[in-house]
Amino acid sequence: GPVYMARNVGFVAVDAPGTGESPLKAAPDSERIYSAVVDYLLTRDDVDPARISAQGVSFGGYWVTRFAYSDMDRLKCACNWAGPSDVWFTEGNLLKTFATREYLFDFAPAFFRVFGASDLDDCLARTAKMSIKALGLVDAPLPPFLLVNGEKDTVAPIEDTHLILRNGTTPRWAWINPAGIHLARSAEWNDERIMDEIIVPWFAMQLGG
């Protein structure tokens, strides 16, 4: 937020489906919550409708991608910072993710809650419907779109970044750190540097200032 505000760019933070105060659980059509935010922004005199953009981090990057596919005509540009798209939602990957020690909490029950799932089988059935392949979106157009990730990401598979980058009918940009783990982090690149030197300048270029 402060990084954008320093460049005179306002921002709105939105709880992702299934988290915080979001009224929706994660489901194949839950990206509509972001369209509702745009509906509201367009009622305000202090918002330039031609410069509305979106950024999402980790699983939020998935939702920004879904939002950008569904609301392309109203977004100036968007950035998926290390979000999943396809492989991440497969049973094999999710079972591995549930067993990881990278999270500082018990990931499985927290993730079940995001989807409103009652148990593992219910969760796997719900997540299988979330892939952009399952939703038929792989070849769909996007607004100007930036993908940021680390080649060694063990949370959001780099294959999911490449899937979006290499398909579709509109140009995409990518910044991939060969030494980066999740969020493209490495010894030389922390979150602050990635924001300051990669993501925010890209938005400034797209927004014209």
PDB file of N, CA and C in Angstrom, residues 89-146:
ATOM      1  N   PHE A  89      -3.655 -27.329  -8.147  1.00  0.00           N
ATOM      2  CA  PHE A  89      -4.961 -27.833  -7.728  1.00  0.00           C
ATOM      3  C   PHE A  89      -5.096 -29.346  -7.876  1.00  0.00           C
ATOM      4  N   THR A  90      -4.078 -30.030  -8.384  1.00  0.00           N
ATOM      5  CA  THR A  90      -4.167 -31.479  -8.556  1.00  0.00           C
ATOM      6  C   THR A  90      -4.039 -32.182  -7.210  1.00  0.00           C
ATOM      7  N   GLU A  91      -4.604 -33.371  -7.135  1.00  0.00           N
ATOM      8  CA  GLU A  91      -4.589 -34.111  -5.872  1.00  0.00           C
ATOM      9  C   GLU A  91      -3.168 -34.349  -5.380  1.00  0.00           C
ATOM     10  N   GLY A  92      -2.281 -34.777  -6.278  1.00  0.00           N
ATOM     11  CA  GLY A  92      -0.914 -35.063  -5.862  1.00  0.00           C
ATOM     12  C   GLY A  92      -0.214 -33.857  -5.273  1.00  0.00           C
ATOM     13  N   ASN A  93      -0.398 -32.702  -5.893  1.00  0.00           N
ATOM     14  CA  ASN A  93       0.255 -31.499  -5.388  1.00  0.00           C
ATOM     15  C   ASN A  93      -0.354 -31.040  -4.072  1.00  0.00           C
ATOM     16  N   LEU A  94      -1.678 -31.118  -3.958  1.00  0.00           N
ATOM     17  CA  LEU A  94      -2.311 -30.670  -2.719  1.00  0.00           C
ATOM     18  C   LEU A  94      -1.917 -31.548  -1.540  1.00  0.00           C
ATOM     19  N   LEU A  95      -1.841 -32.849  -1.758  1.00  0.00           N
ATOM     20  CA  LEU A  95      -1.432 -33.736  -0.664  1.00  0.00           C
ATOM     21  C   LEU A  95      -0.009 -33.404  -0.218  1.00  0.00           C
ATOM     22  N   LYS A  96       0.845 -33.079  -1.168  1.00  0.00           N
ATOM     23  CA  LYS A  96       2.212 -32.671  -0.825  1.00  0.00           C
ATOM     24  C   LYS A  96       2.202 -31.340  -0.079  1.00  0.00           C
ATOM     25  N   THR A  97       1.350 -30.430  -0.516  1.00  0.00           N
ATOM     26  CA  THR A  97       1.258 -29.122   0.129  1.00  0.00           C
ATOM     27  C   THR A  97       0.748 -29.248   1.556  1.00  0.00           C
ATOM     28  N   PHE A  98      -0.239 -30.121   1.764  1.00  0.00           N
ATOM     29  CA  PHE A  98      -0.775 -30.304   3.108  1.00  0.00           C
ATOM     30  C   PHE A  98       0.289 -30.831   4.069  1.00  0.00           C
ATOM     31  N   ALA A  99       1.291 -31.521   3.541  1.00  0.00           N
ATOM     32  CA  ALA A  99       2.328 -32.116   4.388  1.00  0.00           C
ATOM     33  C   ALA A  99       3.551 -31.217   4.562  1.00  0.00           C
ATOM     34  N   THR A 100       3.584 -30.086   3.868  1.00  0.00           N
ATOM     35  CA  THR A 100       4.772 -29.235   3.923  1.00  0.00           C
ATOM     36  C   THR A 100       4.943 -28.600   5.297  1.00  0.00           C
ATOM     37  N   ARG A 101       6.192 -28.274   5.614  1.00  0.00           N
ATOM     38  CA  ARG A 101       6.496 -27.585   6.871  1.00  0.00           C
ATOM     39  C   ARG A 101       6.780 -26.098   6.628  1.00  0.00           C
ATOM     40  N   GLU A 102       6.478 -25.638   5.419  1.00  0.00           N
ATOM     41  CA  GLU A 102       6.759 -24.235   5.095  1.00  0.00           C
ATOM     42  C   GLU A 102       5.767 -23.282   5.755  1.00  0.00           C
ATOM     43  N   TYR A 103       4.584 -23.775   6.082  1.00  0.00           N
ATOM     44  CA  TYR A 103       3.590 -22.919   6.720  1.00  0.00           C
ATOM     45  C   TYR A 103       3.757 -22.967   8.232  1.00  0.00           C
ATOM     46  N   LEU A 104       3.486 -21.847   8.882  1.00  0.00           N
ATOM     47  CA  LEU A 104       3.615 -21.758  10.334  1.00  0.00           C
ATOM     48  C   LEU A 104       2.303 -22.102  11.030  1.00  0.00           C
ATOM     49  N   PHE A 105       1.463 -22.881  10.362  1.00  0.00           N
ATOM     50  CA  PHE A 105       0.185 -23.312  10.924  1.00  0.00           C
ATOM     51  C   PHE A 105      -0.201 -24.611  10.232  1.00  0.00           C
ATOM     52  N   ASP A 106      -1.226 -25.268  10.737  1.00  0.00           N
ATOM     53  CA  ASP A 106      -1.701 -26.513  10.123  1.00  0.00           C
ATOM     54  C   ASP A 106      -2.494 -26.137   8.875  1.00  0.00           C
ATOM     55  N   PHE A 107      -1.897 -26.324   7.723  1.00  0.00           N
ATOM     56  CA  PHE A 107      -2.454 -25.786   6.487  1.00  0.00           C
ATOM     57  C   PHE A 107      -3.764 -26.449   6.079  1.00  0.00           C
ATOM     58  N   ALA A 108      -3.861 -27.773   6.225  1.00  0.00           N
ATOM     59  CA  ALA A 108      -5.021 -28.496   5.694  1.00  0.00           C
ATOM     60  C   ALA A 108      -6.353 -27.981   6.241  1.00  0.00           C
ATOM     61  N   PRO A 109      -6.562 -27.934   7.562  1.00  0.00           N
ATOM     62  CA  PRO A 109      -7.868 -27.456   8.042  1.00  0.00           C
ATOM     63  C   PRO A 109      -8.143 -26.004   7.669  1.00  0.00           C
ATOM     64  N   ALA A 110      -7.097 -25.184   7.624  1.00  0.00           N
ATOM     65  CA  ALA A 110      -7.290 -23.792   7.206  1.00  0.00           C
ATOM     66  C   ALA A 110      -7.759 -23.735   5.757  1.00  0.00           C
ATOM     67  N   PHE A 111      -7.168 -24.586   4.921  1.00  0.00           N
ATOM     68  CA  PHE A 111      -7.533 -24.606   3.511  1.00  0.00           C
ATOM     69  C   PHE A 111      -8.938 -25.157   3.316  1.00  0.00           C
ATOM     70  N   PHE A 112      -9.313 -26.182   4.089  1.00  0.00           N
ATOM     71  CA  PHE A 112     -10.680 -26.707   4.006  1.00  0.00           C
ATOM     72  C   PHE A 112     -11.682 -25.586   4.267  1.00  0.00           C
ATOM     73  N   ARG A 113     -11.369 -24.742   5.241  1.00  0.00           N
ATOM     74  CA  ARG A 113     -12.287 -23.662   5.612  1.00  0.00           C
ATOM     75  C   ARG A 113     -12.457 -22.655   4.479  1.00  0.00           C
ATOM     76  N   VAL A 114     -11.373 -22.382   3.752  1.00  0.00           N
ATOM     77  CA  VAL A 114     -11.445 -21.453   2.623  1.00  0.00           C
ATOM     78  C   VAL A 114     -12.484 -21.909   1.604  1.00  0.00           C
ATOM     79  N   PHE A 115     -12.556 -23.223   1.390  1.00  0.00           N
ATOM     80  CA  PHE A 115     -13.479 -23.776   0.398  1.00  0.00           C
ATOM     81  C   PHE A 115     -14.806 -24.230   1.002  1.00  0.00           C
ATOM     82  N   GLY A 116     -14.927 -24.162   2.308  1.00  0.00           N
ATOM     83  CA  GLY A 116     -16.128 -24.672   2.948  1.00  0.00           C
ATOM     84  C   GLY A 116     -16.219 -26.178   2.858  1.00  0.00           C
ATOM     85  N   ALA A 117     -15.069 -26.844   2.787  1.00  0.00           N
ATOM     86  CA  ALA A 117     -15.026 -28.303   2.632  1.00  0.00           C
ATOM     87  C   ALA A 117     -15.115 -28.987   3.991  1.00  0.00           C
ATOM     88  N   SER A 118     -15.782 -30.125   4.017  1.00  0.00           N
ATOM     89  CA  SER A 118     -15.979 -30.850   5.268  1.00  0.00           C
ATOM     90  C   SER A 118     -14.823 -31.782   5.598  1.00  0.00           C
ATOM     91  N   ASP A 119     -14.125 -32.273   4.576  1.00  0.00           N
ATOM     92  CA  ASP A 119     -13.015 -33.196   4.797  1.00  0.00           C
ATOM     93  C   ASP A 119     -12.113 -33.203   3.563  1.00  0.00           C
ATOM     94  N   LEU A 120     -11.113 -34.062   3.569  1.00  0.00           N
ATOM     95  CA  LEU A 120     -10.142 -34.091   2.479  1.00  0.00           C
ATOM     96  C   LEU A 120     -10.789 -34.414   1.141  1.00  0.00           C
ATOM     97  N   ASP A 121     -11.631 -35.438   1.106  1.00  0.00           N
ATOM     98  CA  ASP A 121     -12.255 -35.818  -0.166  1.00  0.00           C
ATOM     99  C   ASP A 121     -13.113 -34.686  -0.723  1.00  0.00           C
ATOM    100  N   ASP A 122     -13.853 -34.024   0.160  1.00  0.00           N
ATOM    101  CA  ASP A 122     -14.687 -32.902  -0.269  1.00  0.00           C
ATOM    102  C   ASP A 122     -13.810 -31.767  -0.801  1.00  0.00           C
ATOM    103  N   CYS A 123     -12.705 -31.516  -0.125  1.00  0.00           N
ATOM    104  CA  CYS A 123     -11.792 -30.457  -0.555  1.00  0.00           C
ATOM    105  C   CYS A 123     -11.207 -30.761  -1.929  1.00  0.00           C
ATOM    106  N   LEU A 124     -10.750 -31.992  -2.141  1.00  0.00           N
ATOM    107  CA  LEU A 124     -10.155 -32.360  -3.425  1.00  0.00           C
ATOM    108  C   LEU A 124     -11.175 -32.255  -4.556  1.00  0.00           C
ATOM    109  N   ALA A 125     -12.415 -32.606  -4.267  1.00  0.00           N
ATOM    110  CA  ALA A 125     -13.461 -32.505  -5.287  1.00  0.00           C
ATOM    111  C   ALA A 125     -13.722 -31.045  -5.657  1.00  0.00           C
ATOM    112  N   ARG A 126     -13.683 -30.176  -4.665  1.00  0.00           N
ATOM    113  CA  ARG A 126     -13.933 -28.756  -4.917  1.00  0.00           C
ATOM    114  C   ARG A 126     -12.766 -28.094  -5.658  1.00  0.00           C
ATOM    115  N   THR A 127     -11.547 -28.385  -5.233  1.00  0.00           N
ATOM    116  CA  THR A 127     -10.388 -27.732  -5.842  1.00  0.00           C
ATOM    117  C   THR A 127     -10.159 -28.195  -7.273  1.00  0.00           C
ATOM    118  N   ALA A 128     -10.562 -29.411  -7.606  1.00  0.00           N
ATOM    119  CA  ALA A 128     -10.376 -29.908  -8.977  1.00  0.00           C
ATOM    120  C   ALA A 128     -11.099 -29.037  -9.999  1.00  0.00           C
ATOM    121  N   LYS A 129     -12.107 -28.305  -9.552  1.00  0.00           N
ATOM    122  CA  LYS A 129     -12.884 -27.453 -10.456  1.00  0.00           C
ATOM    123  C   LYS A 129     -12.284 -26.054 -10.618  1.00  0.00           C
ATOM    124  N   MET A 130     -11.187 -25.771  -9.909  1.00  0.00           N
ATOM    125  CA  MET A 130     -10.664 -24.406  -9.863  1.00  0.00           C
ATOM    126  C   MET A 130      -9.597 -24.113 -10.906  1.00  0.00           C
ATOM    127  N   SER A 131      -8.985 -25.143 -11.469  1.00  0.00           N
ATOM    128  CA  SER A 131      -7.912 -24.948 -12.442  1.00  0.00           C
ATOM    129  C   SER A 131      -8.392 -24.141 -13.640  1.00  0.00           C
ATOM    130  N   ILE A 132      -7.522 -23.274 -14.172  1.00  0.00           N
ATOM    131  CA  ILE A 132      -7.927 -22.516 -15.359  1.00  0.00           C
ATOM    132  C   ILE A 132      -8.108 -23.436 -16.560  1.00  0.00           C
ATOM    133  N   LYS A 133      -7.483 -24.604 -16.533  1.00  0.00           N
ATOM    134  CA  LYS A 133      -7.742 -25.586 -17.589  1.00  0.00           C
ATOM    135  C   LYS A 133      -9.152 -26.135 -17.450  1.00  0.00           C
ATOM    136  N   ALA A 134      -9.523 -26.523 -16.235  1.00  0.00           N
ATOM    137  CA  ALA A 134     -10.862 -27.063 -15.997  1.00  0.00           C
ATOM    138  C   ALA A 134     -11.932 -26.042 -16.348  1.00  0.00           C
ATOM    139  N   LEU A 135     -11.608 -24.776 -16.193  1.00  0.00           N
ATOM    140  CA  LEU A 135     -12.568 -23.704 -16.462  1.00  0.00           C
ATOM    141  C   LEU A 135     -12.528 -23.218 -17.909  1.00  0.00           C
ATOM    142  N   GLY A 136     -11.639 -23.809 -18.713  1.00  0.00           N
ATOM    143  CA  GLY A 136     -11.572 -23.446 -20.131  1.00  0.00           C
ATOM    144  C   GLY A 136     -11.025 -22.055 -20.393  1.00  0.00           C
ATOM    145  N   LEU A 137     -10.119 -21.590 -19.528  1.00  0.00           N
ATOM    146  CA  LEU A 137      -9.632 -20.215 -19.638  1.00  0.00           C
ATOM    147  C   LEU A 137      -8.228 -20.087 -20.223  1.00  0.00           C
ATOM    148  N   VAL A 138      -7.543 -21.193 -20.432  1.00  0.00           N
ATOM    149  CA  VAL A 138      -6.125 -21.143 -20.804  1.00  0.00           C
ATOM    150  C   VAL A 138      -5.873 -20.259 -22.018  1.00  0.00           C
ATOM    151  N   ASP A 139      -6.727 -20.337 -23.003  1.00  0.00           N
ATOM    152  CA  ASP A 139      -6.513 -19.587 -24.245  1.00  0.00           C
ATOM    153  C   ASP A 139      -7.260 -18.258 -24.287  1.00  0.00           C
ATOM    154  N   ALA A 140      -7.848 -17.870 -23.180  1.00  0.00           N
ATOM    155  CA  ALA A 140      -8.618 -16.624 -23.145  1.00  0.00           C
ATOM    156  C   ALA A 140      -7.689 -15.414 -23.057  1.00  0.00           C
ATOM    157  N   PRO A 141      -8.133 -14.256 -23.537  1.00  0.00           N
ATOM    158  CA  PRO A 141      -7.307 -13.041 -23.458  1.00  0.00           C
ATOM    159  C   PRO A 141      -7.260 -12.476 -22.045  1.00  0.00           C
ATOM    160  N   LEU A 142      -6.220 -11.707 -21.788  1.00  0.00           N
ATOM    161  CA  LEU A 142      -6.049 -10.997 -20.529  1.00  0.00           C
ATOM    162  C   LEU A 142      -5.694  -9.543 -20.830  1.00  0.00           C
ATOM    163  N   PRO A 143      -5.944  -8.637 -19.891  1.00  0.00           N
ATOM    164  CA  PRO A 143      -5.390  -7.292 -20.041  1.00  0.00           C
ATOM    165  C   PRO A 143      -3.871  -7.387 -19.896  1.00  0.00           C
ATOM    166  N   PRO A 144      -3.121  -6.314 -20.126  1.00  0.00           N
ATOM    167  CA  PRO A 144      -1.683  -6.372 -19.865  1.00  0.00           C
ATOM    168  C   PRO A 144      -1.427  -7.017 -18.508  1.00  0.00           C
ATOM    169  N   PHE A 145      -0.582  -8.048 -18.498  1.00  0.00           N
ATOM    170  CA  PHE A 145      -0.543  -8.949 -17.346  1.00  0.00           C
ATOM    171  C   PHE A 145       0.897  -9.287 -16.994  1.00  0.00           C
ATOM    172  N   LEU A 146       1.256  -9.072 -15.727  1.00  0.00           N
ATOM    173  CA  LEU A 146       2.601  -9.369 -15.233  1.00  0.00           C
ATOM    174  C   LEU A 146       2.570 -10.597 -14.338  1.00  0.00           C
TER     175      LEU A 146
END
